[in-house]
């Protein structure tokens, strides 16, 4: 039996895709729209025709038994309904966006592989563009709330905001050390710090802001670019509020937009109007090739539970081999120091 | 935090979204009045430099009354009031904003601190901490007829015996182990405290009792040039160094390690000119906290003299293991084992057993013995080693990180970046590093001071930082 074009297309539609969620739309609602669109698109293609029903009848004229096949009425579209229902498209998402924010959303459609989990473990660095407004502050920290406080902002200029952003960024980067559970008193901890930034693989940790930069400032609006992991929408708005507190004024977030997840940018994403099965399949192909090429677990650190417990004890030097540093493509060079007292053995080389 | 922000924090931990359509405005704004505009920063507001302190509380060196004499908390029902002996986290000193004083210089000695302001008013110099050797001069009051005793808990004004106090500014203060020196622009130099080796630039009086000593020694240096004047003073543990405008160095005090640089190993009471390799050089900066001295000249070369037990001063003509190479009484240009010598430096610092220098590109070099900042394994380096800038926060989000200057305490070091961030490492005595844990820091750790740090003064047990706010 030949399969219909809809069935062939349905077999191809599985994998991880990158979509652009519009603002002020709940994610569940977005997925329902997606499912309904896909279902209607599939139903418009030539679908599986109704099966044949086989009867064995006694011919009245000759008296012999003949095999008669006719269209099985229980299998027609009129009886069963459209061939493709929205529930046929199983959509799962990681790093979910809440309704106020817009931007990239990684989803998996009809996917059984563990690629989504791997992406989540790799802790890809998320980049947000947030527009903030000086002078007003609401109860929900965004423009949808009720204004609670108003203050002057004439004293704020671009260099002050940049200074405050540098302060917040460096204090978050310094707290990344503590949150990873790596002891700074060991030589292995020092070698790790020499390599620059890393991302703890633990999802339950509080958010870590790696980069905080001011893009535009035209009073009273300012744009902030933020690179984070382990975040939720409220944490981003709290950072904007924190900037305002340090500048001695009040702030709120006008819009939140996620522009990057790891190597994926808005260029690789599909807007809601563009979503058809064909575009989705090409999108899945590009996204999966990008993820294959990029080293997902690059610069992530997973610390053993024993290491964490040992560092809690006072004054105990834990075993240096308890840090699992995933081998990165860019090698951390070890410069040989002149005449250290003990023999130096490379602990981070596995 | 307000009640609203506290409840929002709780909400953010669960995945439920705050329903925005069903806000009960009657809770937030029951009378539906328009929200008034508040001005947090006035039009003519002036940003006072703020002072942050941390470290050992017991000597009173931090100068905060509530640390030492804790007022009995009505909530605590137990009678045993335990006062914590250390303040590990930076604390904003109330002195500056309570009395509207702009503090310009701070000097930290062994358990005491001196603050000075650049004003023309009568009150220019304050001090707090240990007073066992009269290093804070003798205080007497109607309520304390026999003197204030060994500890000054809150900074008290020191009135120096100046001829024209209303037209003199204090340029610098410096503090050593048990003595203090003050430099003014019109009235010369003042020194008080311990003088057992002549570090106060006056003759050693045998069997002198320094406690409750009312003497403040006022002096001027015998400079060879009439146009020359003293611009900087640096105090080591028991010796004092003077730097003049033309780049000449004078010294007095303890000399058993050759730290005066005068060619012999006997104590000197009258400041003498330091010759040797720096005789014809224009010295711009001096640094000494222990018994080793480093000097920086105008073109960025580094000279040193004094203690060499930890190979801080590089190699010289004598072989390394001979006893003659342990001290160096004549200043010499530093040359190291691989033939290199430091060039193009902009800042030097010398601690008890280690030395550091910052070059014009903002790179930090460390050498000597101790917790150098390269981890717990590498404690001895005899050739200056550059510190990787990733430890000071350089990464793909923060491309340009440069060190502005480095200051050294006896057993710890502090570096300040051009961005105003403070990093400290070394031995963590009584929380003097300003980081929350009590262990020694073998690599640079960021000290969370909520302001831009301009300069830092390190004592062995406590630290003070002069900062400026952000807004």
Tab-separated table of C-alpha atoms in Angstrom, chain A residues 26 96 98-100 125 139-142 144-152 154-155 160 163-164 166-167 169-171 173-175 177-178 184-187 189-191 193-197 210-211 227 232 234-235 238 241 245-250 299 313-315 317 320 335-345 347, chain B residues 4-5 8-9 11-21 23 25 28-29 34-43 45 47 320 337 369 373-383 385-388 390-391 393-398 419 421 436-446 448-452 469-471:
chain	number	residue	atom	x	y	z
A	26	UNK	CA	0.604	32.122	27.541
A	96	UNK	CA	9.645	28.008	29.339
A	98	UNK	CA	6.090	33.247	30.753
A	99	UNK	CA	3.326	35.276	29.266
A	100	UNK	CA	4.866	38.724	29.632
A	125	UNK	CA	23.610	30.766	27.957
A	139	UNK	CA	3.735	45.978	42.220
A	140	UNK	CA	4.538	43.276	39.671
A	141	UNK	CA	7.749	44.996	38.531
A	142	UNK	CA	6.484	45.160	34.952
A	144	UNK	CA	1.145	45.425	33.560
A	145	UNK	CA	0.917	46.226	37.223
A	146	UNK	CA	-0.365	49.013	39.383
A	147	UNK	CA	1.989	51.923	39.938
A	148	UNK	CA	3.209	51.919	43.508
A	149	UNK	CA	5.998	54.478	43.505
A	150	UNK	CA	7.119	57.403	41.389
A	151	UNK	CA	10.432	59.191	41.682
A	152	UNK	CA	12.670	61.631	39.886
A	154	UNK	CA	17.011	63.562	36.278
A	155	UNK	CA	20.283	62.685	38.010
A	160	UNK	CA	26.041	55.888	36.066
A	163	UNK	CA	28.806	51.603	36.419
A	164	UNK	CA	25.909	50.036	38.264
A	166	UNK	CA	29.325	46.533	35.968
A	167	UNK	CA	28.890	46.251	39.726
A	169	UNK	CA	27.663	41.794	36.799
A	170	UNK	CA	30.852	41.339	38.776
A	171	UNK	CA	29.050	40.480	41.993
A	173	UNK	CA	30.156	36.423	38.536
A	174	UNK	CA	31.878	36.236	41.882
A	175	UNK	CA	28.900	34.413	43.407
A	177	UNK	CA	32.110	30.477	42.421
A	178	UNK	CA	30.256	29.904	45.659
A	184	UNK	CA	38.649	28.226	46.370
A	185	UNK	CA	41.197	26.911	48.845
A	186	UNK	CA	42.418	24.066	46.661
A	187	UNK	CA	44.809	24.149	43.752
A	189	UNK	CA	39.821	25.470	42.362
A	190	UNK	CA	42.524	27.920	41.363
A	191	UNK	CA	43.118	26.180	38.029
A	193	UNK	CA	39.228	30.011	38.151
A	194	UNK	CA	42.114	30.676	35.815
A	195	UNK	CA	40.025	29.415	32.909
A	196	UNK	CA	37.437	32.153	33.264
A	197	UNK	CA	33.724	31.571	33.519
A	210	UNK	CA	27.148	36.488	33.358
A	211	UNK	CA	26.868	39.613	31.295
A	227	UNK	CA	23.251	36.763	29.689
A	232	UNK	CA	12.921	32.847	35.552
A	234	UNK	CA	10.776	37.405	37.847
A	235	UNK	CA	14.552	37.313	38.369
A	238	UNK	CA	14.317	41.972	39.864
A	241	UNK	CA	14.545	46.850	39.990
A	245	UNK	CA	17.495	50.936	43.667
A	246	UNK	CA	21.198	51.523	43.254
A	247	UNK	CA	20.564	54.563	41.117
A	248	UNK	CA	18.181	55.875	43.813
A	249	UNK	CA	15.192	55.887	41.550
A	250	UNK	CA	12.408	53.487	40.633
A	299	UNK	CA	32.534	24.965	30.145
A	313	UNK	CA	33.351	21.060	57.175
A	314	UNK	CA	35.663	23.592	58.641
A	315	UNK	CA	39.227	23.621	57.538
A	317	UNK	CA	40.959	20.120	52.379
A	320	UNK	CA	41.228	17.279	44.506
A	335	UNK	CA	52.126	27.517	32.608
A	336	UNK	CA	54.908	25.857	34.535
A	337	UNK	CA	55.807	27.947	37.513
A	338	UNK	CA	59.372	28.194	38.650
A	339	UNK	CA	60.277	25.658	41.258
A	340	UNK	CA	57.100	24.923	43.215
A	341	UNK	CA	57.808	23.125	46.448
A	342	UNK	CA	55.866	19.934	45.743
A	343	UNK	CA	55.736	18.214	42.408
A	344	UNK	CA	52.956	19.651	40.342
A	345	UNK	CA	50.568	17.050	38.995
A	347	UNK	CA	44.608	17.287	38.443
B	4	UNK	CA	5.113	43.710	48.286
B	5	UNK	CA	8.623	42.759	47.238
B	8	UNK	CA	6.848	38.560	45.209
B	9	UNK	CA	10.054	36.770	46.131
B	11	UNK	CA	5.912	33.843	44.378
B	12	UNK	CA	8.871	33.580	42.075
B	13	UNK	CA	9.933	30.315	43.621
B	14	UNK	CA	6.848	28.484	42.434
B	15	UNK	CA	6.003	28.180	38.782
B	16	UNK	CA	2.586	29.827	39.117
B	17	UNK	CA	2.278	33.093	37.362
B	18	UNK	CA	0.950	36.091	39.205
B	19	UNK	CA	-2.538	36.693	37.796
B	20	UNK	CA	-2.394	40.192	36.431
B	21	UNK	CA	-6.004	40.515	35.500
B	23	UNK	CA	-5.318	42.555	40.956
B	25	UNK	CA	-6.393	47.510	43.589
B	28	UNK	CA	-2.618	48.502	47.097
B	29	UNK	CA	-4.208	51.867	46.770
B	34	UNK	CA	-2.496	59.603	42.584
B	35	UNK	CA	0.931	58.324	43.557
B	36	UNK	CA	3.233	61.212	44.565
B	37	UNK	CA	6.634	61.607	42.934
B	38	UNK	CA	9.458	61.140	45.415
B	39	UNK	CA	12.901	62.596	44.959
B	40	UNK	CA	15.572	60.350	46.419
B	41	UNK	CA	18.488	62.404	45.141
B	42	UNK	CA	18.169	66.138	45.651
B	43	UNK	CA	19.307	68.685	43.136
B	45	UNK	CA	23.218	66.522	46.723
B	47	UNK	CA	28.471	62.585	47.348
B	320	UNK	CA	72.632	32.810	46.933
B	337	UNK	CA	67.554	34.788	38.288
B	369	UNK	CA	57.204	33.791	49.764
B	373	UNK	CA	47.740	34.304	44.972
B	374	UNK	CA	48.590	31.395	42.664
B	375	UNK	CA	46.872	28.769	44.784
B	376	UNK	CA	47.939	26.923	47.928
B	377	UNK	CA	50.668	24.944	46.184
B	378	UNK	CA	52.836	27.720	44.795
B	379	UNK	CA	54.164	29.597	47.781
B	380	UNK	CA	57.704	30.429	46.653
B	381	UNK	CA	58.500	32.257	43.462
B	382	UNK	CA	61.769	34.114	43.022
B	383	UNK	CA	61.087	35.561	39.573
B	385	UNK	CA	55.177	36.000	37.898
B	386	UNK	CA	52.260	37.666	36.149
B	387	UNK	CA	48.843	36.981	37.565
B	388	UNK	CA	46.219	35.811	35.068
B	390	UNK	CA	40.788	35.926	34.736
B	391	UNK	CA	41.181	35.882	38.506
B	393	UNK	CA	37.166	39.007	36.458
B	394	UNK	CA	38.345	39.141	32.878
B	395	UNK	CA	36.191	37.011	30.601
B	396	UNK	CA	34.229	37.320	27.375
B	397	UNK	CA	31.740	39.679	29.049
B	398	UNK	CA	34.369	41.814	30.723
B	419	UNK	CA	36.672	49.778	37.758
B	421	UNK	CA	36.699	46.643	42.536
B	436	UNK	CA	32.955	35.939	54.814
B	437	UNK	CA	34.976	32.819	55.542
B	438	UNK	CA	37.730	32.543	58.115
B	439	UNK	CA	40.325	30.613	56.144
B	440	UNK	CA	43.312	32.124	54.380
B	441	UNK	CA	42.728	33.011	50.758
B	442	UNK	CA	45.316	31.498	48.419
B	443	UNK	CA	43.930	33.301	45.359
B	444	UNK	CA	42.421	36.752	44.829
B	445	UNK	CA	38.915	36.995	46.226
B	446	UNK	CA	36.557	39.813	45.527
B	448	UNK	CA	32.009	43.065	48.225
B	449	UNK	CA	32.127	46.748	49.030
B	450	UNK	CA	28.978	48.465	47.736
B	451	UNK	CA	30.888	51.450	46.374
B	452	UNK	CA	33.819	52.173	44.112
B	469	UNK	CA	29.464	55.819	45.866
B	470	UNK	CA	27.857	55.228	42.512
B	471	UNK	CA	25.212	57.901	42.356
